[in-house]
Coordinates of C-alpha atoms in Angstrom, one line a residue:
M1 CA 32.4 59.2 -20.8
I2 CA 32.2 63.0 -20.2
E3 CA 31.6 62.4 -16.5
N4 CA 34.6 60.1 -16.3
L5 CA 36.7 62.8 -18.0
Y6 CA 35.5 65.4 -15.5
G7 CA 36.4 63.0 -12.7
V8 CA 39.9 62.5 -14.1
R9 CA 40.4 66.3 -14.4
A10 CA 39.1 66.8 -10.9
G11 CA 41.4 64.2 -9.5
A12 CA 44.4 65.6 -11.4
R13 CA 43.5 69.1 -10.1
G14 CA 43.4 67.7 -6.6
V15 CA 46.8 66.1 -6.9
A16 CA 48.3 69.4 -8.3
Q17 CA 46.8 71.4 -5.5
A18 CA 48.2 68.9 -2.9
A19 CA 51.6 69.2 -4.5
V20 CA 51.5 73.0 -4.3
R21 CA 50.5 72.9 -0.7
A22 CA 53.4 70.5 0.0
C23 CA 55.8 72.9 -1.6
R24 CA 54.5 76.0 0.2
G25 CA 55.0 74.9 3.8
P26 CA 54.4 72.3 6.5
G27 CA 51.1 70.5 6.4
R28 CA 49.5 67.1 5.9
E29 CA 50.6 66.9 2.3
R30 CA 54.3 67.5 3.2
D31 CA 54.1 65.0 6.0
L32 CA 52.7 62.5 3.5
V33 CA 55.5 63.2 1.1
V34 CA 58.2 62.8 3.8
Q35 CA 56.7 59.5 5.1
S36 CA 56.5 58.1 1.5
L37 CA 60.1 59.0 0.7
K38 CA 61.2 57.5 4.0
A39 CA 59.4 54.3 3.3
A40 CA 60.9 54.1 -0.2
G41 CA 64.3 54.9 1.2
A42 CA 64.0 52.2 3.9
A43 CA 63.0 49.6 1.3
T44 CA 65.9 50.5 -0.9
L45 CA 68.4 50.4 1.9
A46 CA 67.0 47.0 3.0
W47 CA 67.4 45.6 -0.5
A48 CA 70.9 47.0 -0.9
V49 CA 71.9 45.3 2.3
S50 CA 70.1 42.0 1.8
G51 CA 70.1 41.6 -1.9
W52 CA 73.1 43.4 -3.2
W53 CA 75.6 43.1 -0.3
L54 CA 74.6 39.8 1.4
R55 CA 73.1 38.3 -1.8
D56 CA 70.5 36.4 0.3
P57 CA 68.2 34.0 -1.6
V58 CA 65.2 35.4 0.2
A59 CA 66.3 39.0 0.1
L60 CA 62.7 40.1 -0.7
M61 CA 61.7 39.8 2.9
A62 CA 63.8 42.7 4.2
P63 CA 62.5 45.5 1.9
W64 CA 59.0 44.1 2.2
V65 CA 59.0 44.4 6.0
A66 CA 61.0 47.7 6.0
V67 CA 58.5 49.5 3.8
V68 CA 55.6 48.5 6.0
L69 CA 57.2 49.6 9.2
V70 CA 57.7 53.2 8.3
Q71 CA 54.6 54.1 10.2
A72 CA 53.0 57.4 11.2
T73 CA 54.7 57.4 14.6
V74 CA 57.9 55.8 16.1
F75 CA 55.9 54.0 18.8
R76 CA 53.6 52.5 16.1
S77 CA 56.6 51.4 14.1
L78 CA 58.0 49.5 17.1
F79 CA 54.6 48.1 18.1
K80 CA 53.7 47.0 14.6
G81 CA 57.2 45.7 14.1
L82 CA 56.8 43.3 17.0
Q83 CA 53.4 42.1 15.8
Q84 CA 54.6 41.6 12.2
L85 CA 57.7 39.6 13.3
V86 CA 55.5 37.3 15.4
A87 CA 53.1 36.8 12.5
I88 CA 56.0 36.1 10.0
A89 CA 57.7 33.7 12.4
V90 CA 54.4 31.8 13.0
G91 CA 53.6 31.6 9.3
T92 CA 57.1 30.5 8.4
L93 CA 57.5 27.9 11.1
L94 CA 54.1 26.4 10.5
A95 CA 54.7 26.2 6.8
A96 CA 58.0 24.6 7.3
G97 CA 56.5 22.1 9.7
A98 CA 53.7 21.2 7.3
E99 CA 56.2 20.7 4.4
A100 CA 58.3 18.4 6.6
L101 CA 55.2 16.5 7.6
T102 CA 53.6 16.0 4.2
G103 CA 56.4 16.5 1.7
N104 CA 53.9 17.9 -0.8
T105 CA 53.3 21.6 -1.5
L106 CA 49.6 21.4 -2.2
A107 CA 49.0 19.3 0.9
S108 CA 51.0 21.7 3.0
V109 CA 49.1 24.7 1.7
A110 CA 45.8 23.0 2.4
L111 CA 46.9 22.0 5.9
V112 CA 48.6 25.2 7.1
L113 CA 46.4 28.0 5.6
P114 CA 43.3 27.3 7.7
V115 CA 45.4 27.4 10.9
V116 CA 47.3 30.6 10.1
M117 CA 44.2 32.3 8.8
L118 CA 42.6 31.7 12.2
L119 CA 45.7 32.9 14.0
S120 CA 45.7 36.1 11.8
N121 CA 42.5 37.2 13.6
W122 CA 44.1 37.0 17.0
P123 CA 43.6 40.5 18.5
R124 CA 47.2 40.6 19.8
L125 CA 48.5 40.7 16.2
G126 CA 46.2 43.5 15.2
D127 CA 46.2 44.3 11.5
Q128 CA 49.6 42.6 11.1
G129 CA 48.1 39.2 11.5
I130 CA 47.6 38.9 7.7
Y131 CA 51.4 38.6 7.3
G132 CA 51.2 35.1 8.8
P133 CA 49.2 33.5 5.9
T134 CA 51.1 35.5 3.2
T135 CA 54.4 34.5 4.7
A136 CA 53.3 30.8 4.8
L137 CA 52.4 31.0 1.2
F138 CA 55.7 32.6 0.2
T139 CA 57.6 29.9 2.2
L140 CA 55.8 27.0 0.5
T141 CA 55.6 28.3 -3.1
S142 CA 58.8 30.3 -3.6
G143 CA 61.3 27.4 -3.5
P144 CA 62.5 24.4 -1.6
V145 CA 61.8 24.6 2.1
S146 CA 64.8 23.8 4.4
S147 CA 66.1 24.9 7.7
L148 CA 68.5 27.2 5.8
T149 CA 65.8 29.1 3.9
V150 CA 63.6 29.2 7.0
S151 CA 66.4 30.8 9.1
H152 CA 67.2 33.2 6.3
R153 CA 63.6 34.3 5.9
L154 CA 63.3 35.0 9.7
L155 CA 66.7 36.9 9.7
Q156 CA 65.7 38.9 6.7
A157 CA 62.4 39.9 8.3
L158 CA 64.3 41.0 11.4
L159 CA 66.8 43.0 9.3
G160 CA 64.0 44.7 7.4
A161 CA 62.2 45.5 10.7
A162 CA 65.4 47.0 12.1
I163 CA 66.0 49.2 9.0
G164 CA 62.4 50.4 8.8
I165 CA 62.2 51.3 12.5
A166 CA 65.6 53.0 12.4
V167 CA 64.8 55.1 9.4
N168 CA 61.5 56.2 10.9
A169 CA 63.1 57.0 14.3
L170 CA 66.2 58.8 13.1
I171 CA 65.1 60.6 9.9
F172 CA 62.5 63.3 10.7
P173 CA 60.6 61.2 13.2
P174 CA 57.0 62.3 12.9
V175 CA 55.3 64.6 15.5
H176 CA 51.6 65.1 15.0
L177 CA 50.8 68.3 17.0
R178 CA 49.7 70.5 14.1
D179 CA 46.9 68.1 13.3
I180 CA 45.1 68.8 16.6
R181 CA 44.9 72.5 15.9
E182 CA 43.9 72.0 12.2
N183 CA 41.1 69.5 13.1
L184 CA 39.9 71.6 16.0
S185 CA 39.8 74.7 13.8
G186 CA 37.9 72.7 11.2
L187 CA 35.4 71.5 13.8
A188 CA 34.9 75.1 15.1
R189 CA 34.5 76.6 11.7
G190 CA 32.1 73.8 10.7
A191 CA 29.9 74.5 13.8
E192 CA 29.9 78.2 12.9
D193 CA 28.9 77.4 9.3
A194 CA 26.1 75.0 10.4
L195 CA 24.6 77.6 12.7
A196 CA 24.9 80.4 10.2
C197 CA 23.2 78.3 7.5
M198 CA 20.3 77.4 9.7
A199 CA 20.0 81.0 10.8
E200 CA 19.9 82.3 7.3
R201 CA 17.1 80.1 6.1
L202 CA 15.0 80.5 9.3
S203 CA 15.3 84.3 9.1
E204 CA 14.1 84.2 5.5
E205 CA 11.1 82.0 6.4
D206 CA 12.1 79.9 3.4
W207 CA 12.9 76.4 4.4
S208 CA 11.4 72.9 3.8
E209 CA 12.1 69.2 4.4
E210 CA 14.8 69.4 1.7
T211 CA 16.4 72.3 3.6
A212 CA 16.3 70.3 6.9
A213 CA 18.0 67.4 5.0
D214 CA 20.8 69.8 4.0
W215 CA 21.1 70.7 7.7
R216 CA 21.3 67.0 8.5
R217 CA 24.2 66.6 6.1
L218 CA 26.0 69.5 7.8
S219 CA 25.4 67.9 11.2
N220 CA 26.8 64.6 10.0
R221 CA 29.9 66.3 8.6
L222 CA 30.5 67.9 12.0
Q223 CA 30.4 64.5 13.6
Q224 CA 32.9 63.2 11.1
R225 CA 35.2 66.2 11.9
Q226 CA 34.7 65.4 15.6
E227 CA 36.0 61.8 14.9
S228 CA 38.9 63.3 13.0
L229 CA 39.8 65.4 16.0
R230 CA 39.7 62.4 18.4
S231 CA 42.0 60.6 16.0
A232 CA 44.4 63.5 15.8
R233 CA 44.5 63.8 19.6
L234 CA 45.4 60.1 19.8
W235 CA 48.1 60.4 17.1
S236 CA 49.5 63.4 18.9
H237 CA 49.9 61.6 22.2
E238 CA 51.4 58.5 20.4
S239 CA 53.9 60.5 18.4
L240 CA 55.5 61.8 21.6
R241 CA 56.2 58.3 22.9
L242 CA 59.7 56.9 22.2
N243 CA 60.5 59.7 19.9
P244 CA 64.3 60.4 19.8
R245 CA 63.6 63.8 18.3
L246 CA 61.9 64.9 21.5
P247 CA 64.0 64.4 24.6
W248 CA 62.2 65.5 27.8
R249 CA 63.9 68.8 27.8
G250 CA 63.1 69.4 24.2
R251 CA 59.4 68.9 24.7
R252 CA 59.1 72.2 26.5
K253 CA 60.0 73.9 23.2
L254 CA 57.1 72.3 21.3
P255 CA 54.4 74.6 20.0
P256 CA 51.4 74.7 22.3
V257 CA 48.3 72.8 21.4
P258 CA 44.7 73.5 22.5
D259 CA 43.7 71.9 25.7
E260 CA 41.6 68.7 25.6
S261 CA 38.8 70.7 27.3
E262 CA 38.3 72.4 23.9
D263 CA 37.6 69.0 22.4
Q264 CA 34.8 68.6 24.9
R265 CA 33.5 72.1 24.4
W266 CA 33.1 71.7 20.7
G267 CA 31.9 68.1 20.9
S268 CA 29.1 69.3 23.2
I269 CA 28.3 72.1 20.7
V270 CA 28.2 69.6 17.9
T271 CA 25.7 67.5 19.9
Q272 CA 23.4 70.4 20.5
I273 CA 23.5 71.3 16.8
G274 CA 22.5 67.8 16.0
G275 CA 19.6 68.2 18.4
I276 CA 18.4 71.4 16.7
T277 CA 18.7 69.6 13.4
N278 CA 16.6 66.7 14.6
T279 CA 13.9 69.0 15.9
M280 CA 13.8 70.9 12.6
I281 CA 13.5 67.7 10.6
D282 CA 10.6 66.6 12.8
I283 CA 8.9 70.0 12.3
A284 CA 9.4 69.8 8.5
D285 CA 8.2 66.2 8.2
E286 CA 4.6 66.3 7.0
N287 CA 4.0 62.7 8.4
R288 CA 4.7 63.8 11.9
T289 CA 2.2 65.5 14.2
I290 CA 4.7 67.9 15.6
P291 CA 3.3 71.4 15.0
S292 CA 5.4 74.1 13.4
P293 CA 6.0 77.3 15.4
D294 CA 4.9 80.7 14.2
H295 CA 7.1 82.1 11.4
Q296 CA 7.8 85.2 13.5
A297 CA 9.1 83.1 16.4
L298 CA 11.2 80.9 14.0
G299 CA 12.7 84.1 12.5
D300 CA 13.6 85.4 15.9
Y301 CA 15.2 82.0 16.7
G302 CA 17.2 82.2 13.4
R303 CA 18.6 85.6 14.5
L304 CA 19.6 84.0 17.9
L305 CA 21.4 81.2 15.9
C306 CA 23.1 83.9 13.9
A307 CA 24.4 85.6 17.1
L308 CA 25.6 82.2 18.3
A309 CA 27.4 81.6 15.0
A310 CA 29.2 84.9 15.5
A311 CA 30.2 83.9 19.0
C312 CA 31.5 80.6 17.7
R313 CA 33.6 82.4 15.1
A314 CA 35.2 84.6 17.8
R315 CA 35.8 81.7 20.2
A316 CA 37.3 79.7 17.4
D317 CA 39.7 82.6 16.6
L318 CA 40.8 82.7 20.3
I319 CA 41.5 79.0 20.2
C320 CA 43.1 78.6 16.8
L321 CA 44.9 81.9 16.7
P322 CA 46.0 82.5 20.3
S323 CA 49.0 84.6 19.5
A324 CA 47.3 86.8 16.8
P325 CA 48.1 90.5 17.1
D326 CA 44.4 91.4 17.2
N327 CA 43.6 89.2 20.1
E328 CA 42.0 92.1 22.0
E329 CA 39.8 92.8 19.0
T330 CA 38.7 89.1 19.0
H331 CA 37.8 89.3 22.7
T332 CA 35.7 92.4 21.9
R333 CA 34.0 90.6 19.1
L334 CA 33.2 87.7 21.4
D335 CA 31.7 90.0 24.1
E336 CA 29.6 91.8 21.5
A337 CA 28.3 88.5 20.1
L338 CA 27.5 87.2 23.6
D339 CA 25.6 90.4 24.3
S340 CA 23.6 89.9 21.2
V341 CA 22.9 86.3 22.2
E342 CA 21.7 87.4 25.6
R343 CA 19.4 90.0 24.2
R344 CA 17.8 87.7 21.6
H345 CA 17.6 84.9 24.2
D346 CA 15.8 87.1 26.7
A347 CA 13.4 88.3 24.1
L348 CA 12.4 84.8 23.0
H349 CA 12.1 83.7 26.7
K350 CA 9.7 86.6 27.4
Q351 CA 7.6 85.5 24.3
L352 CA 7.4 82.0 25.7
C353 CA 6.4 83.3 29.1
D354 CA 3.7 85.5 27.6
Q355 CA 1.0 83.0 26.7
R356 CA -1.0 85.7 24.9
S357 CA 1.6 86.4 22.3
V358 CA 2.4 82.9 21.2
S359 CA 0.5 79.7 20.4
A360 CA 0.7 76.5 22.4
A361 CA 2.6 74.9 19.5
T362 CA 5.2 77.6 19.6
T363 CA 5.5 77.3 23.3
A364 CA 6.2 73.5 23.1
V365 CA 8.5 73.3 20.1
L366 CA 10.3 76.7 20.5
G367 CA 11.0 75.9 24.2
T368 CA 12.9 72.8 23.1
L369 CA 14.9 74.8 20.5
L370 CA 15.6 77.5 23.0
I371 CA 17.1 75.0 25.6
Q372 CA 19.4 73.7 22.9
A373 CA 20.5 77.2 22.0
Q374 CA 21.1 77.9 25.7
N375 CA 23.4 74.9 25.9
I376 CA 25.4 76.1 23.0
W377 CA 25.7 79.5 24.7
H378 CA 26.9 77.8 27.9
D379 CA 29.5 75.8 26.0
I380 CA 30.9 78.8 24.1
A381 CA 31.2 81.0 27.3
P382 CA 30.2 79.3 30.6
E383 CA 31.4 82.3 32.5
T384 CA 28.5 84.3 31.1
W385 CA 25.9 81.8 32.0
P386 CA 24.8 83.4 35.3
R387 CA 23.6 86.4 33.2
A388 CA 21.3 84.0 31.3
T389 CA 19.8 82.5 34.5
A390 CA 19.4 85.9 36.0
G391 CA 17.6 87.1 32.9
A392 CA 15.3 84.1 33.0

């Protein structure tokens, strides 16, 4: 009971915080509010036209279709609208044909539902295919089936689609450019946090299998953020298509977004962090035969990861805050972090080359970890990589 109460309080707190963020300025919360109000307005307008003005006997179809077609992009509204109209038309016509053939509602439902359920899985209809079976049920169970009600149902669906698409296209048509920067920033900050967390525990020489499991959770969260970034990039490209808010000349005035090469950069860094995590988990697993490196070597490696985390932070600032007034200071921080990375990398490399100072176990395992750190270094600043090869 108490846990449920805490859950309700946490949910209410989250809603309140989202409302505050929506009032403060542009963001995902405000976008959600705008889209919700647009969907409600489109449904209300469709009902006013079909139910109040035209007094159509199947007026429900218009607001039902309109509210669904206020999608996250104008292109998606048009595309989903076509899919939904096809599904509705198929469901309506098949239901009317079954009713004319059998003359019995129960027999018509039993005859038509298997067919339209199979058709609803047709890939060309996407997630709109389900409207075929639901429309068939409404057609058969909501009143007498006749050519008049069938034609009215199709016309009302067309009216609702037109209103939903028009509202979405003409009233604050959505443009999803800000999501790219937000998701890329979250991915970069997450990579920095993961490296800093591993560096802290390795430097303290206080880590175990549970600690490695925590690192695994951080790595999995990074992969989820990477998927969110991919999704945001797709939404951004799609929101620019068929958008009347953005004529070709107006697109030049859009705020710049990070280049897609940054997605590849941080995606590669996430992959290397996952590799380091896997190696650490193998080292910590008592059931594996992988030997653990010397504590001193792992501590030095932790300090290398700390320097890489600082370089990630500076690189993220350059990407996510490109017009910040302290841009020169950020470049300086990046150079200092990379200098620290180079020094610590060269020191570890010399240890590995000196067989007298490290054990064979350290040479084998730490060599793998060092290669993964090198790859992160290369992804953060490939222009500095020749210094690393020269130092090696």
